[in-house]
Amino acid sequence: MKNNALVWAVACYSVLNLSGCVVGPDFQPPVPGLAAHWAPVAAEAGHGRTVESAVDPRWWDGFGDVQLSALVREAQQSNFDVQLAASRLEQSLAIRRQINADTLPEVGAVAAYSRSRNSQQGLNDPSGHSGKQAFNLWNGGLGFSWEADLWGRVKRSVEAADASVRVAAEDRHGVQLLVIVQTAQHYIQLRGTQQALAVVEQNLQIARRSLELTRLQLKEGVATDLQVSEAAAQVAEIEARMAPLQQRSAQLINALSMLLAREPRALQQQLSAVAPVPAYGADVPIGLPSELAQRRPDIRRAEAQLHAATAAIGMAEADFYPRITLSGSLGLQAMQLSDLGSWGSRSFAFGPGLSVPVFEGGRLQGALQLQEGRQQEAGIAYQKTVLSAWHEVDDALVAYQAGQRRRDSLQQAVVHSQRALDSVHQQYVQGTVDFLNVLTVQNALLANEAALVDSTAQVSLSLVDVFGALGGGWPG
């Protein structure tokens, strides 16, 4: 009896030692190939320079707009998409806990009572009554089972689950970054629209003064009815530009309200006052190229997906090998409740179970090929994600630098157009030019001012795109 127990102990110890073997490839994090420098176009004098210093995790504060910072902070806390992503992460963690449970023995307790009577013509009656009367049966005990992870199938499944958790975490990071970027974009567009509306209102005042002047000249016999009609048409045309801008402003306020999980027009009072378009400082920290893969949530997600696909290969390979399950039970059984605790009522059973795949019709081979194909697909997707990220950064930097050059040129155009309008007004009052010249110059000023407002907003929007492409800000 002692020899049998010794053999059993040695066998269990050997099985436990064998469980350290893990089949399948080990994951090696890919090394993204990125260019050595950021700037695709050399910065010109007078333009905001990009410097390879650490990206500010709260880059939106660099615009110096208190309302923008407050909106971003509230959006991170209240946005529904962020909450949904956090919920999906919790679900992924719960799945990981379920899978990790396979590494531990499964233990269960059972307690049962039955009153029964066996057939007199059937098999032997264990009660000893030959089926002539009913009897009681009391049972109670513990049972356990545990799969010896000989080939690392369970370890690989836990490894894949950990990678899936990282995928869900990076999805949440990506949503956080997107919400920050969208909040900043909508706010900048709102301020740009309000500035454009202010420009239209200023030009409307000029047009109305011109109309009054023309009517006065008509009374004095200097102007004609045609000139009065042209001045009145100019006023109506400028007034017509206001309605679309007012509509756009209301829609942007509602878009910001949605990002903050608030009802329509909830921010109307807070944001209705006209404010300048947020502008960033001269130097823009954009980090180092080598840090892009650590900041971009989509790159980190693609790497986690590649890790999960690699671990799944090990799971598929482990299915080719035998499985050993250790199971047992320890309990009590008696026909009388008073005898249930006696030494003679004890029962036990222990032993291993072996499962060996003999013929699967190619199912296991097909499963392995499928996982290998998915790993290859995940590897290609990772490379594509890295390349796409680099293109986004490059395009955003080009747009930012081009936007600055366009804004500077439009600033000069507005200055010259304003001088031209002042000059033509004086000439019109003196009678040396007709009103058509005034209309032409005023329309040119209005167009240049509107383009300057749009360009100023586009510079800030391009910079938001730069920070979004760099993956900056989501850890907050």
Tab-separated table of C-alpha atoms in Angstrom, residues 142-422:
chain	number	residue	atom	x	y	z
A	142	LEU	CA	-15.634	17.240	-2.454
A	143	GLY	CA	-14.578	16.736	-6.044
A	144	PHE	CA	-11.779	18.327	-8.018
A	145	SER	CA	-10.291	18.270	-11.495
A	146	TRP	CA	-7.250	19.940	-12.991
A	147	GLU	CA	-5.718	19.835	-16.449
A	148	ALA	CA	-1.945	19.484	-16.347
A	149	ASP	CA	-0.765	22.172	-18.759
A	150	LEU	CA	1.921	19.938	-20.290
A	151	TRP	CA	2.358	21.917	-23.482
A	152	GLY	CA	1.425	25.400	-22.358
A	153	ARG	CA	-2.011	25.564	-23.973
A	154	VAL	CA	-3.513	27.267	-20.939
A	155	LYS	CA	-0.516	29.587	-20.567
A	156	ARG	CA	-0.817	30.626	-24.182
A	157	SER	CA	-4.535	31.252	-23.762
A	158	VAL	CA	-3.830	33.495	-20.770
A	159	GLU	CA	-1.118	35.240	-22.788
A	160	ALA	CA	-3.594	35.845	-25.613
A	161	ALA	CA	-6.175	37.119	-23.125
A	162	ASP	CA	-3.624	39.559	-21.689
A	163	ALA	CA	-2.945	40.834	-25.202
A	164	SER	CA	-6.685	41.215	-25.811
A	165	VAL	CA	-6.930	43.291	-22.636
A	166	ARG	CA	-4.206	45.536	-24.030
A	167	VAL	CA	-6.166	45.844	-27.277
A	168	ALA	CA	-9.209	47.030	-25.319
A	169	ALA	CA	-7.042	49.419	-23.285
A	170	GLU	CA	-5.562	50.946	-26.436
A	171	ASP	CA	-9.048	51.237	-27.907
A	172	ARG	CA	-9.973	53.303	-24.872
A	173	HIS	CA	-6.829	55.409	-25.255
A	174	GLY	CA	-7.692	55.958	-28.910
A	175	VAL	CA	-11.213	57.090	-28.016
A	176	GLN	CA	-9.827	59.457	-25.384
A	177	LEU	CA	-7.445	60.975	-27.928
A	178	LEU	CA	-10.200	61.297	-30.542
A	179	VAL	CA	-12.537	63.023	-28.088
A	180	ILE	CA	-9.798	65.479	-27.087
A	181	VAL	CA	-9.014	66.262	-30.717
A	182	GLN	CA	-12.686	66.644	-31.686
A	183	THR	CA	-13.369	68.919	-28.728
A	184	ALA	CA	-10.429	71.156	-29.651
A	185	GLN	CA	-11.408	71.165	-33.334
A	186	HIS	CA	-15.051	72.067	-32.708
A	187	TYR	CA	-14.068	74.812	-30.282
A	188	ILE	CA	-11.547	76.343	-32.695
A	189	GLN	CA	-14.060	76.142	-35.539
A	190	LEU	CA	-16.655	77.828	-33.327
A	191	ARG	CA	-14.315	80.698	-32.494
A	192	GLY	CA	-13.365	80.992	-36.174
A	193	THR	CA	-17.031	81.124	-37.176
A	194	GLN	CA	-17.745	83.776	-34.560
A	195	GLN	CA	-14.798	85.829	-35.799
A	196	ALA	CA	-16.038	85.478	-39.385
A	197	LEU	CA	-19.469	86.678	-38.240
A	198	ALA	CA	-17.847	89.662	-36.535
A	199	VAL	CA	-16.034	90.535	-39.777
A	200	VAL	CA	-19.315	90.405	-41.691
A	201	GLU	CA	-20.969	92.662	-39.109
A	202	GLN	CA	-18.136	95.194	-39.388
A	203	ASN	CA	-18.397	95.235	-43.164
A	204	LEU	CA	-22.169	95.532	-42.869
A	205	GLN	CA	-21.753	98.700	-40.843
A	206	ILE	CA	-19.421	100.087	-43.526
A	207	ALA	CA	-21.902	99.170	-46.262
A	208	ARG	CA	-24.769	100.840	-44.391
A	209	ARG	CA	-22.750	104.030	-43.955
A	210	SER	CA	-21.983	103.950	-47.682
A	211	LEU	CA	-25.705	103.561	-48.406
A	212	GLU	CA	-26.548	106.536	-46.195
A	213	LEU	CA	-23.845	108.604	-47.874
A	214	THR	CA	-25.105	107.672	-51.334
A	215	ARG	CA	-28.698	108.597	-50.432
A	216	LEU	CA	-27.471	111.930	-49.116
A	217	GLN	CA	-25.561	112.530	-52.345
A	218	LEU	CA	-28.691	111.628	-54.318
A	219	LYS	CA	-30.593	114.388	-52.542
A	220	GLU	CA	-27.792	116.807	-53.386
A	221	GLY	CA	-27.868	115.693	-57.022
A	222	VAL	CA	-24.367	114.208	-56.929
A	223	ALA	CA	-25.329	110.509	-57.000
A	224	THR	CA	-27.832	108.609	-59.131
A	225	ASP	CA	-30.598	106.114	-58.407
A	226	LEU	CA	-28.366	103.411	-59.865
A	227	GLN	CA	-25.691	104.095	-57.277
A	228	VAL	CA	-28.251	103.989	-54.461
A	229	SER	CA	-29.535	100.627	-55.716
A	230	GLU	CA	-25.996	99.283	-55.918
A	231	ALA	CA	-25.304	100.393	-52.329
A	232	ALA	CA	-28.573	98.853	-51.089
A	233	ALA	CA	-27.792	95.597	-52.899
A	234	GLN	CA	-24.376	95.565	-51.227
A	235	VAL	CA	-26.005	95.850	-47.794
A	236	ALA	CA	-28.451	93.019	-48.552
A	237	GLU	CA	-25.694	90.789	-49.914
A	238	ILE	CA	-23.589	91.220	-46.760
A	239	GLU	CA	-26.627	90.654	-44.531
A	240	ALA	CA	-27.268	87.367	-46.374
A	241	ARG	CA	-23.867	86.090	-45.285
A	242	MET	CA	-24.810	86.243	-41.604
A	243	ALA	CA	-27.489	83.531	-41.468
A	244	PRO	CA	-25.239	80.593	-42.543
A	245	LEU	CA	-22.576	81.674	-40.041
A	246	GLN	CA	-25.140	81.906	-37.242
A	247	GLN	CA	-26.406	78.460	-38.166
A	248	ARG	CA	-22.853	77.062	-38.207
A	249	SER	CA	-22.157	78.596	-34.810
A	250	ALA	CA	-25.254	76.982	-33.272
A	251	GLN	CA	-24.376	73.596	-34.775
A	252	LEU	CA	-20.827	73.721	-33.396
A	253	ILE	CA	-22.104	74.570	-29.923
A	254	ASN	CA	-24.444	71.575	-30.128
A	255	ALA	CA	-21.578	69.380	-31.331
A	256	LEU	CA	-19.559	70.389	-28.283
A	257	SER	CA	-22.580	69.704	-26.078
A	258	MET	CA	-22.827	66.198	-27.519
A	259	LEU	CA	-19.146	65.533	-26.835
A	260	LEU	CA	-19.751	66.548	-23.226
A	261	ALA	CA	-22.877	64.325	-23.011
A	262	ARG	CA	-25.123	67.346	-22.504
A	263	GLU	CA	-28.414	68.386	-24.036
A	264	PRO	CA	-28.666	70.651	-27.117
A	265	ARG	CA	-27.897	74.338	-26.485
A	266	ALA	CA	-26.571	73.525	-23.008
A	267	LEU	CA	-23.417	75.524	-23.786
A	268	GLN	CA	-25.166	78.370	-25.610
A	269	GLN	CA	-24.819	80.888	-22.798
A	270	GLN	CA	-21.267	79.819	-21.991
A	271	LEU	CA	-19.944	80.014	-25.568
A	272	SER	CA	-22.125	82.617	-27.276
A	273	ALA	CA	-19.758	85.515	-26.508
A	274	VAL	CA	-17.234	86.162	-29.280
A	275	ALA	CA	-13.651	85.204	-28.383
A	276	PRO	CA	-10.410	85.058	-30.384
A	277	VAL	CA	-9.333	81.913	-32.202
A	278	PRO	CA	-6.943	80.022	-29.858
A	279	ALA	CA	-3.337	80.301	-31.009
A	280	TYR	CA	-0.384	78.203	-29.854
A	281	GLY	CA	3.059	79.490	-28.808
A	282	ALA	CA	5.931	79.887	-31.245
A	283	ASP	CA	7.666	76.586	-30.446
A	284	VAL	CA	5.675	73.374	-30.856
A	285	PRO	CA	7.084	70.302	-29.041
A	286	ILE	CA	6.528	67.237	-31.215
A	287	GLY	CA	8.695	64.620	-29.493
A	288	LEU	CA	11.109	62.181	-31.081
A	289	PRO	CA	10.342	59.838	-34.000
A	290	SER	CA	11.404	56.841	-31.909
A	291	GLU	CA	8.648	57.640	-29.392
A	292	LEU	CA	5.793	57.584	-31.905
A	293	ALA	CA	5.116	53.855	-31.472
A	294	GLN	CA	4.861	54.350	-27.699
A	295	ARG	CA	2.412	57.267	-27.985
A	296	ARG	CA	0.081	56.291	-30.810
A	297	PRO	CA	-2.764	54.119	-29.447
A	298	ASP	CA	-3.399	52.558	-32.870
A	299	ILE	CA	0.220	51.355	-33.152
A	300	ARG	CA	0.129	49.965	-29.611
A	301	ARG	CA	-3.183	48.277	-30.416
A	302	ALA	CA	-1.785	46.708	-33.594
A	303	GLU	CA	1.174	45.360	-31.615
A	304	ALA	CA	-1.176	43.855	-29.008
A	305	GLN	CA	-3.232	42.213	-31.768
A	306	LEU	CA	-0.042	40.723	-33.211
A	307	HIS	CA	0.854	39.415	-29.743
A	308	ALA	CA	-2.580	37.790	-29.347
A	309	ALA	CA	-2.297	36.161	-32.792
A	310	THR	CA	1.156	34.799	-31.948
A	311	ALA	CA	-0.066	33.292	-28.669
A	312	ALA	CA	-2.989	31.670	-30.501
A	313	ILE	CA	-0.499	29.677	-32.600
A	314	GLY	CA	0.820	28.072	-29.413
A	315	MET	CA	-2.724	27.198	-28.390
A	316	ALA	CA	-3.332	25.524	-31.752
A	317	GLU	CA	-0.039	23.591	-31.590
A	318	ALA	CA	-0.800	22.346	-28.071
A	319	ASP	CA	-3.976	20.673	-29.370
A	320	PHE	CA	-1.773	18.169	-31.262
A	321	TYR	CA	-0.433	16.771	-27.992
A	322	PRO	CA	-2.039	14.586	-25.302
A	323	ARG	CA	-3.980	16.139	-22.450
A	324	ILE	CA	-3.764	14.768	-18.913
A	325	THR	CA	-6.479	15.650	-16.445
A	326	LEU	CA	-6.149	14.876	-12.755
A	327	SER	CA	-9.463	14.327	-11.009
A	328	GLY	CA	-10.656	12.940	-7.735
A	329	SER	CA	-13.316	12.957	-5.104
A	330	LEU	CA	-13.506	12.578	-1.338
A	331	GLY	CA	-16.868	12.041	0.306
A	332	LEU	CA	-19.225	10.319	2.676
A	333	GLN	CA	-22.144	8.019	1.869
A	334	ALA	CA	-24.622	6.339	4.206
A	335	MET	CA	-28.173	5.073	4.266
A	336	GLN	CA	-28.784	6.604	7.676
A	337	LEU	CA	-28.006	10.197	8.510
A	338	SER	CA	-26.565	9.129	11.859
A	339	ASP	CA	-23.982	6.965	10.056
A	340	LEU	CA	-22.869	9.704	7.644
A	341	GLY	CA	-19.973	10.839	9.822
A	342	SER	CA	-18.647	7.406	10.681
A	343	TRP	CA	-15.321	6.102	9.392
A	344	GLY	CA	-17.028	3.384	7.392
A	345	SER	CA	-19.060	5.901	5.350
A	346	ARG	CA	-16.011	7.419	3.700
A	347	SER	CA	-15.345	7.108	-0.027
A	348	PHE	CA	-12.665	8.444	-2.331
A	349	ALA	CA	-11.407	8.214	-5.893
A	350	PHE	CA	-8.254	9.661	-7.484
A	351	GLY	CA	-6.654	9.199	-10.850
A	352	PRO	CA	-5.418	10.744	-14.067
A	353	GLY	CA	-7.244	10.845	-17.368
A	354	LEU	CA	-5.462	10.829	-20.729
A	355	SER	CA	-6.870	12.254	-23.947
A	356	VAL	CA	-4.876	11.710	-27.147
A	357	PRO	CA	-5.939	13.066	-30.583
A	358	VAL	CA	-5.756	10.100	-32.953
A	359	PHE	CA	-7.726	11.148	-36.027
A	360	GLU	CA	-9.261	14.598	-36.490
A	361	GLY	CA	-9.667	14.658	-40.260
A	362	GLY	CA	-7.317	17.611	-40.672
A	363	ARG	CA	-9.208	19.807	-38.239
A	364	LEU	CA	-6.196	20.492	-36.005
A	365	GLN	CA	-3.921	21.181	-38.966
A	366	GLY	CA	-6.488	23.556	-40.413
A	367	ALA	CA	-6.824	25.360	-37.086
A	368	LEU	CA	-3.040	25.791	-36.888
A	369	GLN	CA	-2.848	27.127	-40.448
A	370	LEU	CA	-5.676	29.528	-39.655
A	371	GLN	CA	-3.840	30.953	-36.643
A	372	GLU	CA	-0.609	31.255	-38.609
A	373	GLY	CA	-2.496	33.150	-41.306
A	374	ARG	CA	-4.004	35.467	-38.703
A	375	GLN	CA	-0.558	36.166	-37.277
A	376	GLN	CA	0.696	37.032	-40.764
A	377	GLU	CA	-2.292	39.333	-41.270
A	378	ALA	CA	-1.677	41.007	-37.891
A	379	GLY	CA	1.980	41.552	-38.817
A	380	ILE	CA	1.031	43.213	-42.102
A	381	ALA	CA	-1.601	45.315	-40.323
A	382	TYR	CA	1.040	46.481	-37.846
A	383	GLN	CA	3.376	47.580	-40.642
A	384	LYS	CA	0.533	49.389	-42.390
A	385	THR	CA	-0.496	51.120	-39.161
A	386	VAL	CA	3.050	52.376	-38.558
A	387	LEU	CA	3.385	53.649	-42.123
A	388	SER	CA	-0.037	55.315	-42.010
A	389	ALA	CA	0.904	56.996	-38.740
A	390	TRP	CA	4.076	58.375	-40.268
A	391	HIS	CA	2.127	59.720	-43.256
A	392	GLU	CA	-0.390	61.388	-40.940
A	393	VAL	CA	2.382	63.113	-38.991
A	394	ASP	CA	4.096	64.236	-42.186
A	395	ASP	CA	0.884	65.520	-43.758
A	396	ALA	CA	-0.115	67.343	-40.574
A	397	LEU	CA	3.262	69.075	-40.304
A	398	VAL	CA	3.154	70.122	-43.963
A	399	ALA	CA	-0.371	71.498	-43.526
A	400	TYR	CA	0.652	73.386	-40.378
A	401	GLN	CA	3.628	75.036	-42.040
A	402	ALA	CA	1.708	75.837	-45.244
A	403	GLY	CA	-1.155	77.267	-43.195
A	404	GLN	CA	1.214	79.656	-41.426
A	405	ARG	CA	2.572	80.943	-44.725
A	406	ARG	CA	-0.955	81.472	-46.083
A	407	ARG	CA	-2.031	83.294	-42.910
A	408	ASP	CA	0.948	85.663	-43.066
A	409	SER	CA	0.223	86.515	-46.703
A	410	LEU	CA	-3.441	87.164	-45.948
A	411	GLN	CA	-2.509	89.472	-43.097
A	412	GLN	CA	-0.638	91.647	-45.604
A	413	ALA	CA	-3.555	91.460	-48.033
A	414	VAL	CA	-5.978	92.711	-45.362
A	415	VAL	CA	-3.701	95.634	-44.496
A	416	HIS	CA	-3.484	96.685	-48.129
A	417	SER	CA	-7.210	96.190	-48.726
A	418	GLN	CA	-8.051	98.371	-45.729
A	419	ARG	CA	-5.803	101.138	-47.015
A	420	ALA	CA	-7.373	100.838	-50.460
A	421	LEU	CA	-10.880	101.109	-48.998
A	422	ASP	CA	-9.998	104.222	-47.006
